[in-house]
Amino acid sequence: MCAHQALQAQLWDQAWKSGIESLSADEHELETSCEDSTGGAGELPADTEESDTGRSDEEQEKKESQPVCSESGGEDCLPHCEHCRKENVQREQVTPRRLSGEQYLMKLDAEGTYECSVTGLIFDVTKAVTINYSLLSWSKYAGLVEPPWVVGGPLFDVRCEAPSALTSIAFPHSLCLGDGGSHPAFKVLHIKGAGAAIEPSMDFSASHVRWLVSSLSPVGPLIRSEEPLLYHGAVVLYKAIDDDPSLLFRVYVATNNDSFIKDISRAVKHSKKKFIKIDKPPVCQKLLQNGKRYRLICEPEAEINPEEIEFVDGSLLKLKSYIEVYFEKPDDFTLSLVELDSDAVVWKAKLRESDWIHYDQNKNEQTRIPSSVKRRKSTNSFSEEEKHCNKKQRSNNYTDGIKTRSLLTDQQLMVIAKLFGVEWKEIAIECLQMEMKDIQQIQANEEVVNIQKFLMLSKWREREQSNGTAQALCNRLREKVSYEIVQALEGFLAE
């Protein structure tokens, strides 16, 4: 280890002194004949399992496989575990730019330690640098993970324009380590070509496993333990979409591991039936134990198959297990996951008919699942923003009695408005030739930021008249905005 790396390790030890444990020097190497690959900062190779899907599938998967544990600007979706040792480490949070193929790009301006607000990855860099990374599936590399080692967290492919500047990476793990005592051994699987090496980790905390970068190619944390493993878990719900008034759900019980969640999303997407993801708090309130049995309970009663499961981490399995829940007559209901031996509630959610409202991924319009049974009044189904943009909907579809399908609707403008970031005013001036006085007037008359963005786009559409189309807006914004905005506009063009 060079002098700088030694200094970085010392700084990490000081910063991570709450909750960090060091591993023993007893290291095991799985030798391979494959050469190391360092890679540049160019586009990452796409997962071969996804190569046959279209852009709309990519976007659908991106939405459904968002990280459960470490998403959204530094928020901790996972409530503090009463068993884990609490960490008081403050790191600089950085939100990466999303690229195509579920890749992320992070531009760091200086030396330091930075945490990705979306994936939870922590990078230690020695200078300003650009890092590309993507989330991969463990099941694709299942043959490289040999007992007694098991998966400990998500798998990432990380590339850097200056590999020597990226000294260490900390990977989030899904284990509960308790508040002390014996801990499992952590290492990392470093995949190189068709083989892999099990490499030592530098240290670990209640949430991360830190690895000293040797070369850049897919890497993920592994665990070895003599004791039963306890996981922070997640329950993910999907509902089948069809014309049948009955209800059919898939309930997935998983470790809070982004690679696992992504695999679930992919499995659902490739199912013969079409499903939508139901937005309910996914995080389990009680730890999941490997080998323990759990039961899914529904009130009122429904057909559940299987009623009981034995929990195992299915990260390496290509086919993901799920529980099927069926109602012949739709109604509100409550699902609970309980431990079989103690009847302790692990996870619970109330599902209502209003949860079936969803956005069609291809049309980007709000639709309702057909149902011939009871309907609820939807006075609270729409946000104030949606109510605002609904007022002009009818007039925008007709000009002088002629229907103009190509013009952007208010609903479509609101979708784009919500995707704009804090730089929306600069984009409005630079790309849409808006004047600052117009933006200031909008801000003076409206406090809600998303409505401000919508009114700005509406003013642009009004000025463009017959050219206020998705194609025109896409042409103006393409080089300056995020991939999500371009994808949304291209989705409008496909309608």
Coordinates of C-alpha atoms in Angstrom, one line a residue:
M1 CA 0.0 0.0 0.0
C2 CA 1.4 3.4 -1.0
A3 CA 1.8 6.2 1.5
H4 CA -1.3 8.0 0.2
Q5 CA -3.4 4.9 0.5
A6 CA -2.1 4.4 4.0
L7 CA -3.2 7.9 4.9
Q8 CA -6.6 7.4 3.3
A9 CA -7.1 4.2 5.3
Q10 CA -6.2 6.1 8.5
L11 CA -8.7 8.8 7.7
W12 CA -11.4 6.2 7.0
D13 CA -10.6 4.6 10.3
Q14 CA -11.1 7.9 12.1
A15 CA -14.3 8.7 10.2
W16 CA -15.8 5.3 10.7
K17 CA -14.7 4.7 14.3
S18 CA -18.4 4.3 15.2
G19 CA -19.5 0.9 14.1
I20 CA -16.5 -0.3 12.1
E21 CA -14.8 -3.6 12.6
S22 CA -11.5 -4.9 11.0
L23 CA -11.1 -8.2 9.5
S24 CA -8.4 -10.8 10.3
A25 CA -5.5 -11.3 8.0
D26 CA -6.6 -14.8 7.1
E27 CA -7.4 -14.2 3.4
H28 CA -8.6 -16.7 0.9
E29 CA -8.0 -16.3 -2.9
L30 CA -10.0 -18.1 -5.6
E31 CA -7.4 -18.2 -8.4
T32 CA -8.3 -17.6 -12.0
S33 CA -6.5 -17.6 -15.2
C34 CA -8.4 -14.5 -16.3
E35 CA -6.5 -11.1 -16.7
D36 CA -7.5 -8.0 -14.7
S37 CA -9.5 -5.5 -16.6
T38 CA -9.2 -1.8 -15.5
G39 CA -11.6 -0.2 -18.0
G40 CA -12.0 3.4 -18.8
A41 CA -14.8 5.9 -18.0
G42 CA -16.8 5.1 -21.2
E43 CA -20.2 3.5 -21.4
L44 CA -20.4 0.4 -19.3
P45 CA -21.2 -2.9 -21.0
A46 CA -25.0 -3.6 -20.8
D47 CA -26.2 -6.7 -18.9
T48 CA -26.7 -9.3 -21.6
E49 CA -30.0 -10.3 -20.0
E50 CA -31.4 -6.8 -20.8
S51 CA -30.1 -6.5 -24.4
D52 CA -33.3 -7.6 -26.0
T53 CA -35.6 -5.0 -24.2
G54 CA -36.7 -1.7 -25.6
R55 CA -36.3 1.7 -24.1
S56 CA -39.7 1.6 -22.6
D57 CA -38.8 -1.6 -20.8
E58 CA -35.6 -0.1 -19.5
E59 CA -37.5 2.9 -18.2
Q60 CA -40.2 0.7 -16.6
E61 CA -37.5 -1.5 -14.9
K62 CA -35.6 1.6 -13.8
K63 CA -38.7 2.9 -12.0
E64 CA -39.6 -0.4 -10.5
S65 CA -36.1 -1.4 -9.4
Q66 CA -35.2 1.8 -7.6
P67 CA -33.1 1.1 -4.5
V68 CA -35.3 0.3 -1.5
C69 CA -32.7 1.1 1.1
S70 CA -30.6 4.0 0.1
E71 CA -32.6 6.1 -2.4
S72 CA -33.5 9.7 -2.8
G73 CA -31.0 12.3 -1.8
G74 CA -29.5 10.9 1.3
E75 CA -32.7 9.8 3.0
D76 CA -32.5 6.5 4.8
C77 CA -35.6 4.6 3.7
L78 CA -34.5 1.9 6.2
P79 CA -35.5 3.0 9.7
H80 CA -32.7 2.7 12.2
C81 CA -32.5 -0.9 13.3
E82 CA -32.8 -1.3 17.1
H83 CA -30.2 -4.1 16.9
C84 CA -27.6 -2.4 14.7
R85 CA -24.9 -0.2 16.2
K86 CA -25.8 3.4 15.3
E87 CA -23.4 5.3 13.0
N88 CA -22.8 9.0 13.4
V89 CA -20.8 9.5 10.2
Q90 CA -21.5 12.5 8.0
R91 CA -20.5 12.1 4.3
E92 CA -21.1 14.4 1.4
Q93 CA -24.1 13.1 -0.5
V94 CA -24.0 13.4 -4.3
T95 CA -26.9 12.7 -6.7
P96 CA -25.6 11.1 -9.9
R97 CA -26.8 11.6 -13.4
R98 CA -28.8 8.7 -14.9
L99 CA -27.7 7.4 -18.2
S100 CA -29.2 4.8 -20.5
G101 CA -29.0 1.1 -19.6
E102 CA -29.4 1.8 -15.9
Q103 CA -26.0 3.4 -15.7
Y104 CA -25.0 6.3 -13.4
L105 CA -22.5 9.0 -13.9
M106 CA -21.0 11.0 -11.0
K107 CA -18.6 14.0 -11.5
L108 CA -16.6 14.7 -8.4
D109 CA -14.9 18.1 -8.1
A110 CA -12.2 17.4 -5.6
E111 CA -10.4 14.9 -3.3
G112 CA -12.7 13.5 -0.7
T113 CA -15.2 10.9 0.3
Y114 CA -18.6 10.9 -1.4
E115 CA -21.8 8.9 -1.1
C116 CA -24.2 8.2 -4.0
S117 CA -27.6 9.3 -2.8
V118 CA -29.3 6.6 -5.1
T119 CA -27.2 3.5 -4.7
G120 CA -25.5 4.0 -1.3
L121 CA -22.0 3.5 -2.8
I122 CA -19.2 5.4 -1.1
F123 CA -16.2 6.5 -3.2
D124 CA -12.9 7.7 -1.8
V125 CA -11.0 9.7 -4.4
T126 CA -7.7 11.6 -4.5
K127 CA -8.7 14.3 -7.0
A128 CA -11.5 15.5 -9.3
V129 CA -12.7 12.6 -11.3
T130 CA -15.7 11.1 -13.2
I131 CA -17.1 7.7 -12.2
N132 CA -19.5 5.5 -14.2
Y133 CA -21.3 2.6 -12.5
S134 CA -24.2 0.3 -12.9
L135 CA -26.2 -2.2 -10.8
L136 CA -25.8 -5.8 -11.9
S137 CA -27.6 -9.1 -11.2
W138 CA -25.9 -11.7 -9.0
S139 CA -27.8 -14.5 -10.6
K140 CA -25.7 -14.1 -13.8
Y141 CA -22.6 -14.9 -11.8
A142 CA -24.1 -17.5 -9.4
G143 CA -21.4 -20.1 -10.5
L144 CA -18.7 -17.9 -9.1
V145 CA -20.0 -17.8 -5.5
E146 CA -19.0 -20.9 -3.7
P147 CA -19.8 -22.1 -0.1
P148 CA -19.3 -21.1 2.6
W149 CA -19.6 -17.6 1.1
V150 CA -23.0 -16.0 0.4
V151 CA -24.1 -12.7 -1.1
G152 CA -23.9 -9.8 1.3
G153 CA -25.2 -6.9 -0.8
P154 CA -25.7 -5.5 -4.3
L155 CA -23.2 -6.1 -7.2
F156 CA -21.8 -3.1 -9.1
D157 CA -19.7 -2.6 -12.2
V158 CA -17.6 0.6 -11.5
R159 CA -15.4 2.4 -14.1
C160 CA -13.3 5.5 -13.6
E161 CA -11.6 7.8 -16.1
A162 CA -8.6 7.8 -13.8
P163 CA -8.6 4.5 -12.0
S164 CA -5.7 5.3 -9.8
A165 CA -7.6 8.3 -8.3
L166 CA -10.3 5.9 -7.0
T167 CA -8.7 4.4 -3.9
S168 CA -11.6 2.6 -2.2
I169 CA -15.3 1.8 -2.6
A170 CA -17.7 1.0 0.2
F171 CA -20.6 -1.2 -0.8
P172 CA -23.9 -1.2 1.1
H173 CA -24.8 -4.6 2.7
S174 CA -28.1 -6.0 3.8
L175 CA -27.1 -7.7 7.1
C176 CA -28.0 -6.7 10.6
L177 CA -24.8 -7.0 12.6
G178 CA -26.3 -6.4 16.0
D179 CA -24.9 -4.2 18.7
G180 CA -21.7 -6.0 19.3
G181 CA -20.2 -9.5 19.8
S182 CA -19.2 -11.8 17.0
H183 CA -19.6 -10.7 13.4
P184 CA -19.5 -12.6 10.1
A185 CA -16.5 -12.3 7.9
F186 CA -16.8 -9.8 5.0
K187 CA -14.9 -10.0 1.7
V188 CA -15.7 -9.0 -1.9
L189 CA -16.1 -11.1 -5.0
H190 CA -14.0 -9.4 -7.8
I191 CA -15.2 -10.7 -11.1
K192 CA -12.6 -10.7 -13.9
G193 CA -13.7 -12.0 -17.2
A194 CA -15.1 -15.5 -16.9
G195 CA -13.6 -16.0 -13.4
A196 CA -13.3 -14.2 -10.1
A197 CA -11.2 -13.7 -7.0
I198 CA -12.3 -13.4 -3.4
E199 CA -10.5 -10.4 -2.1
P200 CA -10.1 -9.0 1.4
S201 CA -12.2 -6.0 2.5
M202 CA -10.5 -3.1 4.4
D203 CA -13.2 -2.9 7.1
F204 CA -17.0 -2.8 7.5
S205 CA -19.6 -0.9 9.4
A206 CA -23.3 -1.5 10.3
S207 CA -24.2 -0.5 6.7
H208 CA -21.2 -0.8 4.4
V209 CA -18.2 -3.0 3.4
R210 CA -15.1 -1.1 2.3
W211 CA -12.8 -2.4 -0.4
L212 CA -9.3 -1.2 -1.5
V213 CA -9.5 -0.9 -5.3
S214 CA -7.1 -3.2 -7.1
S215 CA -8.6 -3.0 -10.5
L216 CA -12.0 -2.0 -11.9
S217 CA -14.6 -4.7 -13.0
P218 CA -17.8 -6.0 -11.3
V219 CA -17.4 -6.2 -7.5
G220 CA -19.8 -7.1 -4.7
P221 CA -19.7 -8.0 -1.0
L222 CA -19.7 -11.6 0.3
I223 CA -20.3 -13.0 3.8
R224 CA -19.3 -16.0 5.8
S225 CA -20.8 -16.8 9.1
E226 CA -21.2 -19.7 11.5
E227 CA -24.3 -18.2 13.0
P228 CA -27.7 -17.8 11.3
L229 CA -27.8 -14.6 9.2
L230 CA -30.2 -11.8 10.0
Y231 CA -31.2 -9.6 7.1
H232 CA -32.9 -6.2 6.7
G233 CA -35.8 -7.3 4.5
A234 CA -38.2 -5.9 2.0
V235 CA -41.6 -6.9 0.7
V236 CA -42.4 -5.9 -2.9
L237 CA -46.0 -6.0 -4.3
Y238 CA -47.2 -6.4 -7.9
K239 CA -50.8 -6.5 -9.2
A240 CA -51.8 -8.3 -12.4
I241 CA -53.5 -6.0 -15.0
D242 CA -56.3 -7.5 -17.1
D243 CA -60.0 -7.1 -17.7
D244 CA -61.0 -9.6 -15.0
P245 CA -62.7 -7.9 -12.1
S246 CA -60.9 -10.3 -9.6
L247 CA -57.6 -9.3 -8.1
L248 CA -54.3 -11.2 -8.5
F249 CA -51.1 -10.2 -6.6
R250 CA -47.5 -11.3 -6.4
V251 CA -45.8 -10.8 -3.1
Y252 CA -42.0 -11.0 -3.1
V253 CA -40.1 -11.3 0.2
A254 CA -36.5 -10.3 -0.3
T255 CA -33.3 -9.0 1.4
N256 CA -33.0 -5.2 1.2
N257 CA -30.5 -5.7 -1.6
D258 CA -30.7 -3.6 -4.8
S259 CA -29.5 -6.4 -7.1
F260 CA -32.2 -8.7 -5.7
I261 CA -34.9 -6.0 -6.1
K262 CA -33.8 -5.4 -9.7
D263 CA -34.0 -9.1 -10.4
I264 CA -37.6 -9.1 -9.1
S265 CA -38.5 -6.3 -11.4
R266 CA -37.0 -8.1 -14.4
A267 CA -38.8 -11.3 -13.6
V268 CA -42.1 -9.5 -13.4
K269 CA -41.5 -7.6 -16.6
H270 CA -40.8 -10.9 -18.5
S271 CA -43.9 -12.6 -17.1
K272 CA -46.6 -13.6 -19.5
K273 CA -49.0 -11.4 -17.5
K274 CA -48.7 -7.7 -17.2
F275 CA -48.2 -6.3 -13.7
I276 CA -48.0 -2.9 -12.0
K277 CA -45.9 -2.3 -8.9
I278 CA -48.0 -1.3 -5.8
D279 CA -46.4 1.5 -3.9
K280 CA -46.4 0.4 -0.2
P281 CA -43.7 0.8 2.4
P282 CA -41.5 -2.2 1.6
V283 CA -39.1 -2.3 4.5
C284 CA -39.7 -5.1 7.1
Q285 CA -40.1 -3.9 10.6
K286 CA -38.5 -7.1 12.0
L287 CA -35.4 -8.8 10.8
L288 CA -35.6 -11.8 8.4
Q289 CA -33.6 -14.9 9.4
N290 CA -32.2 -17.3 6.9
G291 CA -34.0 -20.7 7.3
K292 CA -36.9 -19.3 9.4
R293 CA -40.5 -19.9 8.2
Y294 CA -43.0 -17.1 7.6
R295 CA -46.7 -17.0 6.9
L296 CA -48.6 -14.4 4.8
I297 CA -52.0 -13.5 6.3
C298 CA -54.8 -11.7 4.5
E299 CA -57.8 -9.9 6.1
P300 CA -60.5 -10.5 4.8
E301 CA -59.5 -14.0 3.8
A302 CA -58.1 -14.7 0.3
E303 CA -56.6 -17.5 -1.6
I304 CA -52.9 -17.5 -0.8
N305 CA -50.3 -19.9 -2.4
P306 CA -48.1 -20.9 -0.7
E307 CA -49.4 -19.8 2.7
E308 CA -46.0 -20.5 4.3
I309 CA -42.4 -20.0 3.1
E310 CA -38.9 -20.7 4.4
F311 CA -36.9 -17.5 3.9
V312 CA -33.6 -17.8 2.0
D313 CA -31.6 -15.1 0.3
G314 CA -32.5 -15.7 -3.4
S315 CA -29.9 -13.3 -4.9
L316 CA -28.2 -16.1 -6.8
L317 CA -31.4 -17.7 -8.1
K318 CA -32.5 -16.9 -11.6
L319 CA -36.1 -17.7 -10.7
K320 CA -37.4 -15.6 -7.8
S321 CA -39.9 -17.1 -5.4
Y322 CA -43.1 -15.3 -4.7
I323 CA -46.5 -15.7 -2.9
E324 CA -49.7 -15.4 -5.0
V325 CA -52.7 -13.7 -3.5
Y326 CA -56.1 -14.0 -5.3
F327 CA -59.5 -12.3 -4.6
E328 CA -62.6 -13.3 -6.5
K329 CA -64.4 -10.1 -5.4
P330 CA -62.3 -7.0 -5.1
D331 CA -62.3 -5.1 -1.8
D332 CA -59.9 -3.3 0.6
F333 CA -57.7 -5.8 2.5
T334 CA -54.7 -6.0 4.8
L335 CA -51.6 -8.2 4.2
S336 CA -49.4 -9.2 7.1
L337 CA -46.2 -11.3 7.0
V338 CA -45.6 -13.0 10.4
E339 CA -43.0 -15.3 11.9
L340 CA -44.5 -18.8 12.1
D341 CA -42.9 -19.7 15.4
S342 CA -43.7 -16.5 17.3
D343 CA -46.6 -14.9 15.3
A344 CA -44.6 -11.6 15.4
V345 CA -45.6 -9.3 12.6
V346 CA -42.7 -8.7 10.3
W347 CA -44.4 -6.5 7.7
K348 CA -48.0 -5.2 7.2
A349 CA -49.8 -3.1 4.6
K350 CA -53.3 -1.9 4.0
L351 CA -54.3 -2.1 0.3
R352 CA -57.2 -0.1 -1.2
E353 CA -58.8 0.2 -4.6
S354 CA -57.2 3.6 -5.0
D355 CA -53.8 1.8 -5.1
W356 CA -54.8 0.4 -8.5
I357 CA -54.5 3.8 -10.2
H358 CA -51.3 3.8 -12.2
Y359 CA -49.5 5.6 -14.9
D360 CA -49.4 3.6 -18.1
Q361 CA -45.6 3.5 -19.0
N362 CA -46.1 3.8 -22.7
K363 CA -48.8 6.5 -22.8
N364 CA -47.7 8.4 -19.8
E365 CA -51.3 9.0 -18.9
Q366 CA -53.2 8.2 -15.7
T367 CA -55.5 5.2 -16.1
R368 CA -57.6 3.0 -13.9
I369 CA -57.8 -0.8 -13.9
P370 CA -61.2 -1.8 -15.3
S371 CA -63.5 -3.1 -12.7
S372 CA -67.2 -3.9 -12.8
V373 CA -67.4 -3.9 -9.0
K374 CA -67.5 -1.1 -6.5
R375 CA -66.0 2.3 -7.3
R376 CA -64.7 4.9 -4.9
K377 CA -65.2 8.6 -5.3
S378 CA -61.8 9.9 -6.3
T379 CA -62.0 13.4 -4.9
N380 CA -58.6 13.0 -3.3
S381 CA -57.0 10.9 -6.0
F382 CA -55.4 13.9 -7.8
S383 CA -52.8 16.3 -6.5
E384 CA -53.3 20.0 -6.6
E385 CA -50.8 20.1 -9.5
E386 CA -52.8 17.7 -11.5
K387 CA -56.0 19.6 -10.8
H388 CA -54.3 22.7 -12.0
C389 CA -53.3 21.3 -15.3
N390 CA -56.6 19.5 -15.9
K391 CA -58.4 22.9 -16.2
K392 CA -57.0 23.5 -19.7
Q393 CA -57.1 20.0 -21.0
R394 CA -60.1 20.3 -23.3
S395 CA -59.0 23.5 -25.0
N396 CA -55.6 22.1 -25.8
N397 CA -56.9 19.2 -27.9
Y398 CA -58.7 21.4 -30.3
T399 CA -57.7 24.4 -32.4
D400 CA -60.3 26.1 -34.5
G401 CA -62.4 23.0 -34.3
I402 CA -59.6 20.8 -35.6
K403 CA -58.1 18.2 -33.3
T404 CA -54.4 18.6 -32.9
R405 CA -53.1 15.4 -31.4
S406 CA -49.4 16.3 -31.7
L407 CA -49.6 19.3 -29.3
L408 CA -48.4 18.6 -25.8
T409 CA -51.2 18.3 -23.3
D410 CA -51.2 19.8 -19.9
Q411 CA -50.8 16.4 -18.3
Q412 CA -47.7 15.8 -20.5
L413 CA -46.3 19.2 -19.6
M414 CA -46.8 18.4 -15.9
V415 CA -44.9 15.0 -16.3
I416 CA -42.0 16.9 -17.8
A417 CA -42.2 19.7 -15.2
K418 CA -41.8 17.1 -12.4
L419 CA -38.7 15.7 -14.0
F420 CA -36.9 19.0 -14.2
G421 CA -34.2 19.6 -11.5
V422 CA -33.1 22.8 -9.8
E423 CA -31.5 23.9 -13.1
W424 CA -34.9 24.4 -14.8
K425 CA -34.6 28.2 -15.0
E426 CA -31.3 28.0 -16.7
I427 CA -32.6 25.5 -19.2
A428 CA -35.7 27.6 -19.8
I429 CA -33.6 30.6 -20.7
E430 CA -30.9 28.8 -22.7
C431 CA -33.0 26.2 -24.5
L432 CA -36.5 27.6 -24.7
Q433 CA -35.5 31.3 -25.1
M434 CA -37.6 32.3 -22.1
E435 CA -36.9 35.7 -20.5
M436 CA -35.9 36.1 -16.8
K437 CA -38.7 38.6 -16.2
D438 CA -41.3 35.9 -17.3
I439 CA -39.8 33.4 -14.9
Q440 CA -39.8 35.9 -12.0
Q441 CA -43.4 36.8 -12.7
I442 CA -44.4 33.2 -12.6
Q443 CA -42.5 32.7 -9.3
A444 CA -44.2 35.8 -7.9
N445 CA -47.7 34.5 -8.7
E446 CA -47.1 30.8 -7.8
E447 CA -45.3 29.3 -4.8
V448 CA -45.4 25.6 -5.8
V449 CA -42.2 24.8 -7.7
N450 CA -43.6 22.1 -9.9
I451 CA -46.5 24.5 -10.9
Q452 CA -43.8 27.2 -11.7
K453 CA -42.1 24.7 -14.1
F454 CA -45.4 23.7 -15.6
L455 CA -46.4 27.4 -16.2
M456 CA -43.0 28.0 -17.8
L457 CA -43.6 25.1 -20.2
S458 CA -47.1 26.2 -20.8
K459 CA -45.9 29.6 -21.8
W460 CA -43.4 28.1 -24.2
R461 CA -46.2 26.0 -25.8
E462 CA -48.5 29.0 -26.1
R463 CA -45.7 30.9 -27.8
E464 CA -44.9 28.1 -30.2
Q465 CA -48.6 27.6 -31.1
S466 CA -48.9 24.8 -33.6
N467 CA -45.2 23.8 -33.0
G468 CA -45.7 23.2 -29.3
T469 CA -45.2 19.5 -29.8
A470 CA -43.2 16.8 -28.0
Q471 CA -40.8 16.6 -31.0
A472 CA -40.1 20.3 -30.9
L473 CA -39.5 20.3 -27.1
C474 CA -37.3 17.2 -27.4
N475 CA -35.2 18.8 -30.1
R476 CA -34.7 21.9 -27.9
L477 CA -33.9 20.0 -24.7
R478 CA -32.1 16.9 -25.8
E479 CA -28.6 18.0 -25.2
K480 CA -29.2 19.7 -21.9
V481 CA -31.6 17.6 -19.8
S482 CA -31.6 14.2 -18.1
Y483 CA -32.2 10.9 -19.8
E484 CA -35.6 10.6 -18.1
I485 CA -36.9 13.8 -19.7
V486 CA -35.8 12.7 -23.2
Q487 CA -37.4 9.2 -22.6
A488 CA -40.7 10.8 -21.5
L489 CA -40.8 13.0 -24.6
E490 CA -40.0 10.1 -26.9
G491 CA -42.8 8.2 -25.1
F492 CA -45.2 11.0 -26.0
L493 CA -44.1 10.8 -29.6
A494 CA -44.9 7.0 -29.7
E495 CA -48.6 7.6 -28.7

